[in-house]
Amino acid sequence: GLWWYASSHNRLIDPSMDKTQRKRQFIAPLFTSGVFILSIGIAFINPDVAKLSWLLILFSSMVVNISERYINT
């Protein structure tokens, strides 16, 4: 929510900031939050697997970076 507030109408960021960078800065934390929400549910079943699910954050950040490259080309 903080990035959304800061970036909407160029309130707290440089107006010349690239739109794709704005989107990436918005989407990447959503994936991270989603992984942690998923791990909470998994923790009820197996806490160790829930900790391992945090590795999905690395995977999701790679997906965001790769998808940005394909969108920009």
PDB file of C-alpha atoms in Angstrom:
ATOM      1  CA  GLY A   1       0.000   0.000   0.000  1.00  0.00           C
ATOM      2  CA  LEU A   2       2.851   2.365   0.769  1.00  0.00           C
ATOM      3  CA  TRP A   3       4.316   2.159  -2.736  1.00  0.00           C
ATOM      4  CA  TRP A   4       0.890   2.649  -4.274  1.00  0.00           C
ATOM      5  CA  TYR A   5       0.415   5.849  -2.270  1.00  0.00           C
ATOM      6  CA  ALA A   6       3.918   7.117  -3.018  1.00  0.00           C
ATOM      7  CA  SER A   7       3.739   6.435  -6.745  1.00  0.00           C
ATOM      8  CA  SER A   8       0.197   7.552  -7.524  1.00  0.00           C
ATOM      9  CA  HIS A   9       0.161  11.011  -9.024  1.00  0.00           C
ATOM     10  CA  ASN A  10       3.961  11.180  -8.481  1.00  0.00           C
ATOM     11  CA  ARG A  11       3.470  12.127  -4.843  1.00  0.00           C
ATOM     12  CA  LEU A  12       6.777  10.905  -3.472  1.00  0.00           C
ATOM     13  CA  ILE A  13       8.742   9.696  -6.488  1.00  0.00           C
ATOM     14  CA  ASP A  14      10.500  11.242  -9.428  1.00  0.00           C
ATOM     15  CA  PRO A  15       7.977  11.906 -12.218  1.00  0.00           C
ATOM     16  CA  SER A  16      10.472  10.672 -14.809  1.00  0.00           C
ATOM     17  CA  MET A  17      10.556   7.166 -13.269  1.00  0.00           C
ATOM     18  CA  ASP A  18       9.862   4.470 -15.861  1.00  0.00           C
ATOM     19  CA  LYS A  19       6.372   2.919 -15.785  1.00  0.00           C
ATOM     20  CA  THR A  20       7.740  -0.627 -15.907  1.00  0.00           C
ATOM     21  CA  GLN A  21       9.892   0.042 -12.870  1.00  0.00           C
ATOM     22  CA  ARG A  22       6.863   1.422 -11.047  1.00  0.00           C
ATOM     23  CA  LYS A  23       4.898  -1.721 -11.854  1.00  0.00           C
ATOM     24  CA  ARG A  24       7.734  -3.997 -10.740  1.00  0.00           C
ATOM     25  CA  GLN A  25       8.084  -2.120  -7.466  1.00  0.00           C
ATOM     26  CA  PHE A  26       4.363  -2.648  -6.934  1.00  0.00           C
ATOM     27  CA  ILE A  27       4.061  -6.291  -8.018  1.00  0.00           C
ATOM     28  CA  ALA A  28       7.164  -7.804  -6.381  1.00  0.00           C
ATOM     29  CA  PRO A  29       6.026  -7.124  -2.773  1.00  0.00           C
ATOM     30  CA  LEU A  30       2.615  -8.575  -3.610  1.00  0.00           C
ATOM     31  CA  PHE A  31       4.248 -11.875  -4.557  1.00  0.00           C
ATOM     32  CA  THR A  32       6.275 -11.820  -1.340  1.00  0.00           C
ATOM     33  CA  SER A  33       3.159 -11.192   0.741  1.00  0.00           C
ATOM     34  CA  GLY A  34       1.352 -13.961  -1.094  1.00  0.00           C
ATOM     35  CA  VAL A  35       4.112 -16.455  -0.301  1.00  0.00           C
ATOM     36  CA  PHE A  36       3.988 -15.579   3.386  1.00  0.00           C
ATOM     37  CA  ILE A  37       0.199 -15.883   3.475  1.00  0.00           C
ATOM     38  CA  LEU A  38       0.528 -19.284   1.806  1.00  0.00           C
ATOM     39  CA  SER A  39       3.180 -20.335   4.331  1.00  0.00           C
ATOM     40  CA  ILE A  40       0.852 -19.504   7.232  1.00  0.00           C
ATOM     41  CA  GLY A  41      -1.658 -22.012   5.905  1.00  0.00           C
ATOM     42  CA  ILE A  42       1.045 -24.600   5.306  1.00  0.00           C
ATOM     43  CA  ALA A  43       2.390 -24.068   8.839  1.00  0.00           C
ATOM     44  CA  PHE A  44      -0.781 -25.561  10.295  1.00  0.00           C
ATOM     45  CA  ILE A  45       0.054 -28.801   8.506  1.00  0.00           C
ATOM     46  CA  ASN A  46       3.856 -28.831   8.661  1.00  0.00           C
ATOM     47  CA  PRO A  47       5.942 -25.927  10.006  1.00  0.00           C
ATOM     48  CA  ASP A  48       9.143 -27.123   8.346  1.00  0.00           C
ATOM     49  CA  VAL A  49       7.550 -27.210   4.916  1.00  0.00           C
ATOM     50  CA  ALA A  50       6.183 -23.729   5.577  1.00  0.00           C
ATOM     51  CA  LYS A  51       9.715 -22.464   6.139  1.00  0.00           C
ATOM     52  CA  LEU A  52      10.850 -24.119   2.928  1.00  0.00           C
ATOM     53  CA  SER A  53       7.984 -22.460   1.075  1.00  0.00           C
ATOM     54  CA  TRP A  54       9.727 -19.138   1.682  1.00  0.00           C
ATOM     55  CA  LEU A  55      12.098 -20.191  -1.101  1.00  0.00           C
ATOM     56  CA  LEU A  56       9.213 -19.407  -3.422  1.00  0.00           C
ATOM     57  CA  ILE A  57      10.083 -15.740  -2.843  1.00  0.00           C
ATOM     58  CA  LEU A  58      13.260 -16.282  -4.863  1.00  0.00           C
ATOM     59  CA  PHE A  59      11.275 -17.991  -7.590  1.00  0.00           C
ATOM     60  CA  SER A  60       8.650 -15.250  -7.682  1.00  0.00           C
ATOM     61  CA  SER A  61      11.264 -12.508  -7.918  1.00  0.00           C
ATOM     62  CA  MET A  62      12.869 -14.360 -10.828  1.00  0.00           C
ATOM     63  CA  VAL A  63       9.479 -14.618 -12.539  1.00  0.00           C
ATOM     64  CA  VAL A  64       8.880 -10.890 -12.113  1.00  0.00           C
ATOM     65  CA  ASN A  65      12.308 -10.056 -13.548  1.00  0.00           C
ATOM     66  CA  ILE A  66      11.968 -12.450 -16.489  1.00  0.00           C
ATOM     67  CA  SER A  67       8.451 -11.308 -17.315  1.00  0.00           C
ATOM     68  CA  GLU A  68       9.641  -7.701 -17.283  1.00  0.00           C
ATOM     69  CA  ARG A  69      12.320  -8.544 -19.852  1.00  0.00           C
ATOM     70  CA  TYR A  70       9.770 -10.160 -22.172  1.00  0.00           C
ATOM     71  CA  ILE A  71       7.349  -7.283 -21.806  1.00  0.00           C
ATOM     72  CA  ASN A  72      10.039  -4.706 -22.606  1.00  0.00           C
ATOM     73  CA  THR A  73      11.180  -6.467 -25.801  1.00  0.00           C
TER      74      THR A  73
END
